Amino acid sequence: MALKNLNPQFLLLTIALSLTILSLLPAPTCSRAPPSEFSTTVLDISSSLHQAHQVLSLNPHLLETSLQQEDQQAQINPTSTSSSSFSVNLHTRDSIFNAKHKDYKSLILARLARDSARVDSLNLKLHFALNNISKTDLHPTQTELLPEDLSTPVASGTSMGSGEYFTRVGVGQPSKPFYMALDTGSDVNWLQCKPCSDCYQQSDPVFDPTLSTSYSPLTCQAQQCQALDVSACRNGRCLYQVSYGDGSFTVGEYMTETVSFGNSGSVSKIAMGCGHDNEGLFVAAAGLIGLGGGPLSLTSQIKASSFSYCLVDRDSPKSSTLEFNSPRPADSVTGALLRNQKLDTFYYVQLAGVSVGGHLISVPPATFALDQSGSGGIIVDCGTAVTRLQTQAYNSVRDAFRSMTRNLRTAAGFALFDTCYDLSSLQSVDVPTLAFHFGGGKSWQLPAKNYLIPVDDSGTYCFAFAPTSSSLSIIGNIQQQGTRVSFDLAHNLVGFSPNKC
């Protein structure tokens, strides 16, 4: 029947009814993003499963032999310390410590357990800052270091913290090389020291301060001691304690030492903890390098104007670099670096939104904003593995991804992942492109392997994002893999440059 033959009253009623129905429908979760070159990208399933099989058989001794040769060469041909630019290698945790997991699934479960403890730790740190809990309200753990305790053998601890990426730095004079966990979410540097009251298993010999001519204990009145969140005084010497969200802690003397950066130079009088009682956090690493924004971090102490790192795939035996004061790659996608007035440790980035398949996800503008009270915002953190988004934003991103992958065979959820697929019958697959968007129309497009990851060695893949009920969102290291992340502290920018490892 032609429209011209319709009863006008019937036509008006039909239009009114249609408008009523449309008003009751849920609002769409996606809107068209700025023009995108690609809406899908390829996930190489066979390649990632090959790496998953290989990671369980990595031989840390091969890497150790290579590094020992490098250390010997560096002692023969020392580099001048006049340059202000430093560079050291970065390694994945599993390339230097084989935990003997029975299969890839158990390895992933262990990684996710450490990651959840890590996120709890960051949220607890932020909770203290937002609720004005100062260091005077905190008290050291009642751990008394008795003389007989200090001579006990090194004991093994449990791995419940972060530290998925390690760097190799020298400590002391003469310099001794140590694997140190990298952490942009904390400030205090520390390493295990002899004599040990309780030390976990590490790959290198435990640092002996009596063998270093540059070891210098800090007094209780020292500025660095006063800047600690938790400190105490014994016989005029400063004691420190750093506690983490899972109950792990390190306790010992606060000192200054010389830190060497491979062949690129060294810096003296770096404040760091000499831990005699270190329980529950790390395995393999000798300690931790804090790269946060606080005054006690390594970046602050060496007065770095910038630093950058590139994280290789966590299942890869390869390494990349951590660099200080090196120029930012020209092709970096940049976002504004923001600071929280309540907590100077974290590096917040001004995020405009997230797109899936070339469509910008519709979320309230305040979702990723850091407000004046210090709540909210999204940080870039190399110690957290899985990106956490506020629940509402996560649900929107996940639902958009699901709607564009209906052709893929689904699988049951895995640990903290609720969106998984059975890709065992495929060699490769096209999946929706995922990108982070910043001001000025800039976007950082992720490769498929940075958000669809294997959780076993038989072809089960999961969407590597997770929701959080906290106001704090986190861009984790799975999403950062293969990208040089640059922190331009002088110009308050965070840069992302793919394929710069």
Short mmCIF file of C-alpha atoms in Angstrom, two decimals:
data_model
loop_
_atom_site.label_atom_id
_atom_site.label_comp_id
_atom_site.label_asym_id
_atom_site.label_seq_id
_atom_site.Cartn_x
_atom_site.Cartn_y
_atom_site.Cartn_z
CA MET A 1 0.00 0.00 0.00
CA ALA A 2 1.43 3.41 -0.97
CA LEU A 3 2.09 6.02 1.73
CA LYS A 4 -0.18 8.53 0.03
CA ASN A 5 -3.11 6.17 0.63
CA LEU A 6 -2.48 5.89 4.40
CA ASN A 7 -4.88 7.51 6.83
CA PRO A 8 -3.09 10.62 8.19
CA GLN A 9 -4.22 9.91 11.78
CA PHE A 10 -2.95 6.32 11.48
CA LEU A 11 0.38 7.56 10.13
CA LEU A 12 0.84 10.04 12.99
CA LEU A 13 -0.03 7.33 15.53
CA THR A 14 2.54 4.98 13.96
CA ILE A 15 5.27 7.62 14.09
CA ALA A 16 4.46 8.47 17.71
CA LEU A 17 4.51 4.80 18.69
CA SER A 18 7.86 4.30 16.94
CA LEU A 19 9.39 7.27 18.75
CA THR A 20 8.12 5.91 22.08
CA ILE A 21 9.69 2.50 21.41
CA LEU A 22 13.00 4.10 20.40
CA SER A 23 13.08 6.15 23.59
CA LEU A 24 12.78 2.96 25.63
CA LEU A 25 15.65 1.20 23.90
CA PRO A 26 19.07 1.20 25.69
CA ALA A 27 21.53 3.78 24.48
CA PRO A 28 24.22 2.41 22.17
CA THR A 29 27.56 1.70 23.83
CA CYS A 30 29.67 2.70 20.85
CA SER A 31 30.00 5.78 18.74
CA ARG A 32 32.06 6.32 15.64
CA ALA A 33 35.63 7.25 16.52
CA PRO A 34 37.79 9.56 14.47
CA PRO A 35 38.68 7.89 11.15
CA SER A 36 40.64 4.70 11.79
CA GLU A 37 42.89 3.02 9.26
CA PHE A 38 41.90 -0.46 10.41
CA SER A 39 38.97 -1.78 12.41
CA THR A 40 40.47 -5.26 12.81
CA THR A 41 43.92 -6.70 13.38
CA VAL A 42 45.40 -10.18 13.10
CA LEU A 43 46.14 -12.40 16.10
CA ASP A 44 48.91 -14.90 15.27
CA ILE A 45 47.72 -17.90 17.27
CA SER A 46 50.40 -20.37 16.20
CA SER A 47 53.22 -17.97 17.12
CA SER A 48 51.89 -17.15 20.59
CA LEU A 49 51.22 -20.82 21.39
CA HIS A 50 54.77 -21.65 20.30
CA GLN A 51 56.08 -19.09 22.81
CA ALA A 52 53.76 -20.51 25.48
CA HIS A 53 55.32 -23.94 24.99
CA GLN A 54 58.86 -22.53 24.97
CA VAL A 55 58.63 -20.37 28.10
CA LEU A 56 58.38 -23.42 30.38
CA SER A 57 61.74 -24.67 29.14
CA LEU A 58 63.71 -21.40 29.30
CA ASN A 59 67.18 -21.95 30.73
CA PRO A 60 68.19 -19.08 33.05
CA HIS A 61 71.77 -20.40 33.17
CA LEU A 62 72.30 -19.50 29.50
CA LEU A 63 71.33 -15.90 30.20
CA GLU A 64 73.47 -15.85 33.34
CA THR A 65 76.55 -17.00 31.42
CA SER A 66 76.03 -14.25 28.85
CA LEU A 67 75.60 -11.59 31.54
CA GLN A 68 78.69 -12.72 33.44
CA GLN A 69 80.71 -12.24 30.25
CA GLU A 70 79.24 -8.75 29.87
CA ASP A 71 80.09 -7.91 33.50
CA GLN A 72 83.68 -9.07 33.07
CA GLN A 73 84.04 -7.02 29.89
CA ALA A 74 82.63 -3.95 31.66
CA GLN A 75 85.25 -4.27 34.42
CA ILE A 76 88.02 -4.50 31.84
CA ASN A 77 86.72 -1.53 29.84
CA PRO A 78 84.91 0.79 32.26
CA THR A 79 82.83 3.58 30.76
CA SER A 80 83.19 7.24 31.71
CA THR A 81 80.56 8.54 34.11
CA SER A 82 80.46 12.02 32.60
CA SER A 83 77.40 11.30 30.49
CA SER A 84 73.98 12.01 31.99
CA SER A 85 72.34 9.29 29.90
CA PHE A 86 72.13 5.78 31.35
CA SER A 87 70.88 2.51 29.89
CA VAL A 88 70.47 -1.02 31.28
CA ASN A 89 68.86 -4.18 29.95
CA LEU A 90 65.39 -5.39 30.93
CA HIS A 91 64.45 -9.05 31.24
CA THR A 92 61.21 -10.90 31.83
CA ARG A 93 60.94 -12.62 35.20
CA ASP A 94 60.68 -16.10 33.72
CA SER A 95 63.83 -15.72 31.60
CA ILE A 96 65.99 -15.50 34.74
CA PHE A 97 64.03 -17.70 37.12
CA ASN A 98 62.42 -20.97 36.04
CA ALA A 99 59.66 -21.67 38.57
CA LYS A 100 59.16 -25.24 37.24
CA HIS A 101 55.45 -24.90 36.56
CA LYS A 102 53.94 -28.15 35.31
CA ASP A 103 52.12 -26.43 32.45
CA TYR A 104 51.36 -23.01 31.00
CA LYS A 105 47.97 -22.82 32.72
CA SER A 106 49.56 -23.05 36.18
CA LEU A 107 52.09 -20.38 35.17
CA ILE A 108 49.29 -18.00 34.16
CA LEU A 109 47.40 -18.67 37.40
CA ALA A 110 50.54 -17.84 39.41
CA ARG A 111 51.05 -14.64 37.41
CA LEU A 112 47.45 -13.56 37.96
CA ALA A 113 47.66 -14.28 41.70
CA ARG A 114 50.74 -12.05 41.96
CA ASP A 115 48.99 -9.44 39.86
CA SER A 116 45.93 -9.31 42.12
CA ALA A 117 48.20 -8.84 45.14
CA ARG A 118 49.97 -6.06 43.26
CA VAL A 119 46.72 -4.21 42.52
CA ASP A 120 45.65 -4.53 46.17
CA SER A 121 48.96 -2.95 47.15
CA LEU A 122 48.50 0.04 44.82
CA ASN A 123 44.94 0.62 46.00
CA LEU A 124 46.02 0.46 49.64
CA LYS A 125 48.75 3.03 48.97
CA LEU A 126 46.19 5.34 47.35
CA HIS A 127 43.68 4.73 50.18
CA PHE A 128 46.24 5.91 52.75
CA ALA A 129 46.95 9.05 50.73
CA LEU A 130 43.29 9.95 50.13
CA ASN A 131 42.38 9.44 53.79
CA ASN A 132 45.34 11.53 55.03
CA ILE A 133 46.94 8.61 56.85
CA SER A 134 50.44 9.96 57.38
CA LYS A 135 53.66 8.22 58.30
CA THR A 136 53.14 9.23 61.93
CA ASP A 137 50.04 7.01 61.93
CA LEU A 138 52.00 4.01 60.66
CA HIS A 139 54.14 1.80 62.84
CA PRO A 140 56.90 -0.64 61.88
CA THR A 141 56.23 -4.35 62.13
CA GLN A 142 57.53 -5.62 65.43
CA THR A 143 60.45 -7.56 63.98
CA GLU A 144 63.44 -7.63 66.29
CA LEU A 145 66.74 -8.48 64.63
CA LEU A 146 68.64 -10.48 67.21
CA PRO A 147 72.37 -11.22 66.76
CA GLU A 148 71.72 -14.95 66.42
CA ASP A 149 69.03 -14.28 63.79
CA LEU A 150 71.46 -12.32 61.63
CA SER A 151 73.69 -15.31 61.11
CA THR A 152 71.00 -17.76 59.96
CA PRO A 153 71.17 -19.19 56.42
CA VAL A 154 69.18 -17.57 53.63
CA ALA A 155 65.62 -18.93 53.65
CA SER A 156 63.24 -19.21 50.72
CA GLY A 157 60.22 -16.95 50.59
CA THR A 158 57.01 -17.09 48.55
CA SER A 159 56.20 -15.17 45.40
CA MET A 160 53.10 -13.06 45.95
CA GLY A 161 54.01 -9.66 44.57
CA SER A 162 54.86 -7.89 41.35
CA GLY A 163 58.20 -7.65 39.59
CA GLU A 164 57.52 -9.30 36.26
CA TYR A 165 60.38 -7.37 34.65
CA PHE A 166 63.92 -7.27 36.01
CA THR A 167 66.84 -5.00 35.23
CA ARG A 168 70.52 -5.66 35.87
CA VAL A 169 72.33 -2.96 37.84
CA GLY A 170 75.54 -2.84 39.82
CA VAL A 171 75.63 -1.94 43.52
CA GLY A 172 78.67 -0.98 45.61
CA GLN A 173 82.36 -0.40 45.04
CA PRO A 174 83.65 -2.60 43.56
CA SER A 175 80.37 -3.00 41.67
CA LYS A 176 78.47 -6.27 42.03
CA PRO A 177 75.68 -6.99 39.51
CA PHE A 178 72.15 -7.74 40.73
CA TYR A 179 68.79 -8.46 39.18
CA MET A 180 66.34 -5.85 40.48
CA ALA A 181 62.59 -5.78 39.93
CA LEU A 182 61.35 -2.69 38.12
CA ASP A 183 58.46 -0.74 39.65
CA THR A 184 56.90 2.54 38.51
CA GLY A 185 54.36 2.22 41.33
CA SER A 186 56.76 2.66 44.25
CA ASP A 187 59.67 4.86 45.29
CA VAL A 188 61.93 3.16 47.83
CA ASN A 189 64.88 1.23 46.37
CA TRP A 190 66.09 -1.76 48.35
CA LEU A 191 67.99 -5.02 48.11
CA GLN A 192 68.60 -8.00 50.38
CA CYS A 193 71.66 -7.67 52.60
CA LYS A 194 73.89 -9.85 54.71
CA PRO A 195 73.50 -10.79 57.46
CA CYS A 196 69.98 -12.13 56.87
CA SER A 197 67.34 -12.61 59.50
CA ASP A 198 64.94 -13.88 56.85
CA CYS A 199 65.73 -13.62 53.14
CA TYR A 200 64.01 -15.25 50.18
CA GLN A 201 65.77 -17.10 47.35
CA GLN A 202 67.44 -14.84 44.79
CA SER A 203 69.47 -15.55 41.66
CA ASP A 204 72.55 -13.55 42.71
CA PRO A 205 74.61 -13.83 45.91
CA VAL A 206 73.15 -11.65 48.67
CA PHE A 207 74.76 -8.20 48.88
CA ASP A 208 77.44 -7.92 51.59
CA PRO A 209 77.84 -4.26 52.64
CA THR A 210 81.13 -5.01 54.43
CA LEU A 211 82.73 -5.69 51.03
CA SER A 212 81.76 -2.32 49.55
CA THR A 213 83.89 0.77 50.14
CA SER A 214 80.99 3.07 49.17
CA TYR A 215 78.46 1.68 51.68
CA SER A 216 77.34 4.40 54.08
CA PRO A 217 74.54 4.01 56.65
CA LEU A 218 72.22 6.99 56.97
CA THR A 219 71.64 8.72 60.28
CA CYS A 220 68.19 9.22 61.76
CA GLN A 221 68.44 12.94 61.04
CA ALA A 222 69.28 12.49 57.35
CA GLN A 223 66.83 14.04 54.91
CA GLN A 224 66.32 10.70 53.16
CA CYS A 225 65.41 9.03 56.46
CA GLN A 226 62.91 11.77 57.24
CA ALA A 227 61.26 11.24 53.84
CA LEU A 228 60.44 7.57 54.53
CA ASP A 229 56.82 6.66 55.24
CA VAL A 230 57.87 4.24 57.98
CA SER A 231 61.20 4.56 59.77
CA ALA A 232 62.81 4.00 63.14
CA CYS A 233 66.12 4.76 64.82
CA ARG A 234 68.62 2.35 66.37
CA ASN A 235 72.07 3.32 67.62
CA GLY A 236 71.86 6.52 65.62
CA ARG A 237 71.20 4.68 62.35
CA CYS A 238 68.07 4.95 60.23
CA LEU A 239 65.90 1.84 59.90
CA TYR A 240 63.32 1.55 57.11
CA GLN A 241 60.30 -0.61 56.45
CA VAL A 242 58.28 -0.96 53.24
CA SER A 243 55.07 -2.98 53.41
CA TYR A 244 53.00 -4.15 50.46
CA GLY A 245 49.30 -4.84 50.04
CA ASP A 246 49.60 -8.62 50.37
CA GLY A 247 51.30 -8.39 53.78
CA SER A 248 54.84 -8.71 52.42
CA PHE A 249 57.53 -6.39 53.76
CA THR A 250 61.21 -5.54 53.81
CA VAL A 251 62.99 -4.25 56.92
CA GLY A 252 66.59 -3.17 57.45
CA GLU A 253 69.04 -0.28 57.51
CA TYR A 254 68.68 2.70 55.20
CA MET A 255 71.95 3.49 53.46
CA THR A 256 73.53 5.18 50.47
CA GLU A 257 75.43 3.25 47.82
CA THR A 258 76.89 3.59 44.36
CA VAL A 259 74.60 2.29 41.60
CA SER A 260 76.08 1.36 38.21
CA PHE A 261 74.14 1.22 34.95
CA GLY A 262 75.93 -1.38 32.84
CA ASN A 263 78.57 0.25 30.64
CA SER A 264 76.86 3.65 30.64
CA GLY A 265 78.06 5.01 33.98
CA SER A 266 77.34 5.13 37.71
CA VAL A 267 75.92 7.44 40.36
CA SER A 268 77.10 7.61 43.95
CA LYS A 269 75.19 8.18 47.20
CA ILE A 270 71.86 6.65 46.09
CA ALA A 271 69.61 6.09 49.12
CA MET A 272 68.34 2.53 49.33
CA GLY A 273 67.29 -0.06 51.84
CA CYS A 274 69.68 -2.75 53.02
CA GLY A 275 67.07 -5.40 53.86
CA HIS A 276 67.86 -7.96 56.55
CA ASP A 277 64.29 -9.28 56.86
CA ASN A 278 62.41 -9.57 53.56
CA GLU A 279 59.36 -11.78 53.50
CA GLY A 280 56.71 -12.82 51.04
CA LEU A 281 57.19 -10.63 47.98
CA PHE A 282 59.83 -11.56 45.44
CA VAL A 283 61.66 -14.60 44.20
CA ALA A 284 64.84 -14.35 42.11
CA ALA A 285 65.27 -10.55 42.18
CA ALA A 286 67.76 -9.18 44.69
CA GLY A 287 65.44 -6.28 45.44
CA LEU A 288 63.53 -3.47 43.81
CA ILE A 289 64.24 -0.31 41.83
CA GLY A 290 61.58 2.32 42.51
CA LEU A 291 60.84 4.46 39.47
CA GLY A 292 57.89 6.38 40.94
CA GLY A 293 57.56 10.13 41.17
CA GLY A 294 58.41 10.50 44.87
CA PRO A 295 61.66 12.03 46.20
CA LEU A 296 63.22 8.67 47.15
CA SER A 297 62.81 6.99 43.77
CA LEU A 298 65.83 6.32 41.59
CA THR A 299 64.53 8.70 38.91
CA SER A 300 64.24 11.53 41.43
CA GLN A 301 67.60 10.87 43.06
CA ILE A 302 69.54 10.90 39.79
CA LYS A 303 67.50 13.97 38.75
CA ALA A 304 66.39 12.31 35.51
CA SER A 305 64.53 14.60 33.13
CA SER A 306 63.06 11.52 31.45
CA PHE A 307 63.13 7.75 31.44
CA SER A 308 61.74 5.06 29.19
CA TYR A 309 61.45 1.31 28.95
CA CYS A 310 60.29 -1.24 26.41
CA LEU A 311 58.81 -4.50 27.68
CA VAL A 312 59.30 -7.60 25.54
CA ASP A 313 56.62 -10.31 25.55
CA ARG A 314 56.51 -11.97 28.95
CA ASP A 315 56.91 -15.38 27.30
CA SER A 316 60.00 -14.26 25.38
CA PRO A 317 63.63 -14.92 26.42
CA LYS A 318 64.69 -11.67 24.73
CA SER A 319 65.54 -8.46 26.55
CA SER A 320 65.14 -4.75 25.95
CA THR A 321 66.33 -1.60 27.71
CA LEU A 322 65.55 0.82 30.52
CA GLU A 323 66.94 4.25 29.61
CA PHE A 324 67.36 7.50 31.54
CA ASN A 325 67.62 10.93 29.90
CA SER A 326 67.40 9.54 26.38
CA PRO A 327 65.31 11.36 23.74
CA ARG A 328 61.70 10.31 23.24
CA PRO A 329 61.11 8.55 19.86
CA ALA A 330 59.81 11.01 17.28
CA ASP A 331 56.80 8.83 16.43
CA SER A 332 55.53 8.61 20.02
CA VAL A 333 51.82 9.01 20.63
CA THR A 334 51.71 11.30 23.66
CA GLY A 335 49.26 12.02 26.44
CA ALA A 336 49.50 14.55 29.25
CA LEU A 337 51.32 13.30 32.37
CA LEU A 338 49.28 14.22 35.44
CA ARG A 339 50.29 14.23 39.09
CA ASN A 340 48.12 13.50 42.10
CA GLN A 341 48.57 16.15 44.79
CA LYS A 342 47.77 13.50 47.40
CA LEU A 343 50.29 10.93 46.15
CA ASP A 344 53.33 11.84 44.07
CA THR A 345 54.36 8.25 43.32
CA PHE A 346 51.93 7.34 40.52
CA TYR A 347 52.15 8.42 36.88
CA TYR A 348 48.67 9.36 35.66
CA VAL A 349 47.92 9.87 31.98
CA GLN A 350 45.09 11.98 30.60
CA LEU A 351 43.00 9.45 28.70
CA ALA A 352 40.18 10.60 26.41
CA GLY A 353 38.70 7.16 25.80
CA VAL A 354 39.02 3.61 24.46
CA SER A 355 37.90 2.36 21.07
CA VAL A 356 37.06 -1.15 19.88
CA GLY A 357 36.95 -1.95 16.18
CA GLY A 358 37.31 1.72 15.28
CA HIS A 359 34.36 2.77 17.45
CA LEU A 360 34.87 4.94 20.52
CA ILE A 361 33.24 3.42 23.59
CA SER A 362 30.65 5.66 25.20
CA VAL A 363 31.52 6.23 28.86
CA PRO A 364 30.93 9.23 31.14
CA PRO A 365 33.64 11.90 30.65
CA ALA A 366 34.69 11.66 34.30
CA THR A 367 35.44 7.91 34.11
CA PHE A 368 39.18 8.32 33.52
CA ALA A 369 39.55 11.77 35.08
CA LEU A 370 41.70 12.51 38.13
CA ASP A 371 39.55 14.75 40.32
CA GLN A 372 40.66 17.44 42.78
CA SER A 373 40.28 15.10 45.76
CA GLY A 374 42.86 12.72 44.25
CA SER A 375 40.34 10.03 43.32
CA GLY A 376 39.89 8.48 39.90
CA GLY A 377 42.32 8.71 37.03
CA ILE A 378 44.32 6.07 35.20
CA ILE A 379 47.99 5.30 35.81
CA VAL A 380 50.66 3.68 33.63
CA ASP A 381 52.30 0.91 35.66
CA CYS A 382 54.97 -1.57 34.58
CA GLY A 383 54.46 -3.79 37.64
CA THR A 384 50.77 -4.54 37.06
CA ALA A 385 50.12 -7.09 34.31
CA VAL A 386 46.41 -6.84 33.49
CA THR A 387 44.81 -3.48 32.67
CA ARG A 388 42.06 -2.60 35.15
CA LEU A 389 39.19 -0.32 34.16
CA GLN A 390 36.39 0.94 36.36
CA THR A 391 33.57 -1.59 36.18
CA GLN A 392 31.22 0.51 34.06
CA ALA A 393 33.94 1.30 31.52
CA TYR A 394 35.17 -2.30 31.50
CA ASN A 395 31.68 -3.65 30.85
CA SER A 396 31.22 -1.29 27.91
CA VAL A 397 34.60 -2.19 26.38
CA ARG A 398 34.05 -5.92 26.95
CA ASP A 399 30.51 -5.90 25.54
CA ALA A 400 31.68 -4.06 22.42
CA PHE A 401 34.48 -6.61 21.95
CA ARG A 402 32.06 -9.51 22.43
CA SER A 403 29.59 -8.08 19.94
CA MET A 404 32.33 -7.97 17.28
CA THR A 405 33.64 -11.50 17.95
CA ARG A 406 30.42 -13.50 17.73
CA ASN A 407 32.02 -15.61 15.00
CA LEU A 408 34.57 -17.00 17.50
CA ARG A 409 33.91 -20.08 19.63
CA THR A 410 33.58 -19.02 23.26
CA ALA A 411 35.21 -20.74 26.23
CA ALA A 412 34.59 -20.67 29.98
CA GLY A 413 35.97 -17.77 32.03
CA PHE A 414 39.44 -18.12 33.54
CA ALA A 415 40.46 -16.63 36.91
CA LEU A 416 39.74 -12.88 36.67
CA PHE A 417 38.94 -13.07 32.92
CA ASP A 418 35.27 -13.36 31.96
CA THR A 419 35.63 -13.27 28.16
CA CYS A 420 37.51 -16.22 26.66
CA TYR A 421 37.62 -18.08 23.35
CA ASP A 422 38.59 -21.51 22.06
CA LEU A 423 40.94 -20.78 19.15
CA SER A 424 42.57 -24.22 19.11
CA SER A 425 41.47 -24.98 15.55
CA LEU A 426 42.84 -21.73 14.08
CA GLN A 427 46.29 -20.59 12.93
CA SER A 428 45.38 -16.89 12.95
CA VAL A 429 42.24 -14.79 13.28
CA ASP A 430 41.03 -11.26 12.65
CA VAL A 431 39.90 -9.54 15.86
CA PRO A 432 38.63 -6.01 16.55
CA THR A 433 41.33 -3.39 16.94
CA LEU A 434 41.63 -1.88 20.42
CA ALA A 435 43.13 1.56 20.98
CA PHE A 436 43.64 4.12 23.75
CA HIS A 437 42.81 7.70 22.76
CA PHE A 438 44.45 10.88 24.04
CA GLY A 439 43.92 14.59 23.46
CA GLY A 440 44.27 16.10 20.00
CA GLY A 441 42.96 13.03 18.21
CA LYS A 442 46.03 10.95 19.06
CA SER A 443 45.57 7.20 19.52
CA TRP A 444 47.75 4.27 20.59
CA GLN A 445 46.65 1.18 18.70
CA LEU A 446 47.47 -2.13 20.39
CA PRO A 447 48.51 -5.30 18.58
CA ALA A 448 46.06 -8.18 19.08
CA LYS A 449 48.50 -10.16 21.26
CA ASN A 450 48.43 -7.33 23.80
CA TYR A 451 44.78 -7.89 24.70
CA LEU A 452 43.92 -11.44 23.61
CA ILE A 453 46.33 -13.75 25.42
CA PRO A 454 46.71 -17.54 25.81
CA VAL A 455 45.88 -18.93 29.26
CA ASP A 456 46.89 -22.50 28.47
CA ASP A 457 48.94 -24.20 25.79
CA SER A 458 45.98 -25.75 23.96
CA GLY A 459 44.43 -22.65 22.39
CA THR A 460 42.27 -20.95 25.03
CA TYR A 461 42.60 -17.17 24.78
CA CYS A 462 41.12 -14.52 27.07
CA PHE A 463 40.43 -10.80 26.78
CA ALA A 464 43.20 -9.40 29.01
CA PHE A 465 41.31 -6.62 30.75
CA ALA A 466 39.59 -6.77 34.13
CA PRO A 467 37.10 -4.64 36.07
CA THR A 468 37.89 -2.84 39.31
CA SER A 469 35.59 -1.39 41.92
CA SER A 470 38.32 1.08 42.87
CA SER A 471 38.31 4.61 41.51
CA LEU A 472 41.83 3.95 40.18
CA SER A 473 42.27 2.49 36.69
CA ILE A 474 45.60 1.00 35.57
CA ILE A 475 47.24 0.43 32.16
CA GLY A 476 49.19 -2.77 32.78
CA ASN A 477 52.27 -4.32 31.22
CA ILE A 478 50.47 -6.85 28.99
CA GLN A 479 49.09 -3.90 27.05
CA GLN A 480 52.50 -2.16 27.09
CA GLN A 481 54.45 -5.08 25.59
CA GLY A 482 56.47 -4.21 22.51
CA THR A 483 55.95 -0.48 23.06
CA ARG A 484 58.56 1.99 24.29
CA VAL A 485 56.86 3.89 27.08
CA SER A 486 58.52 7.26 27.69
CA PHE A 487 58.00 9.45 30.74
CA ASP A 488 59.01 12.98 29.79
CA LEU A 489 59.20 14.45 33.30
CA ALA A 490 60.46 17.83 32.09
CA HIS A 491 57.47 18.40 29.76
CA ASN A 492 54.83 16.33 31.61
CA LEU A 493 54.15 13.88 28.78
CA VAL A 494 53.79 10.12 28.53
CA GLY A 495 54.73 8.72 25.12
CA PHE A 496 53.88 5.37 23.51
CA SER A 497 55.92 4.23 20.53
CA PRO A 498 55.18 0.71 19.18
CA ASN A 499 57.92 -1.62 17.98
CA LYS A 500 60.78 0.22 19.74
CA CYS A 501 62.21 -2.65 21.81
#
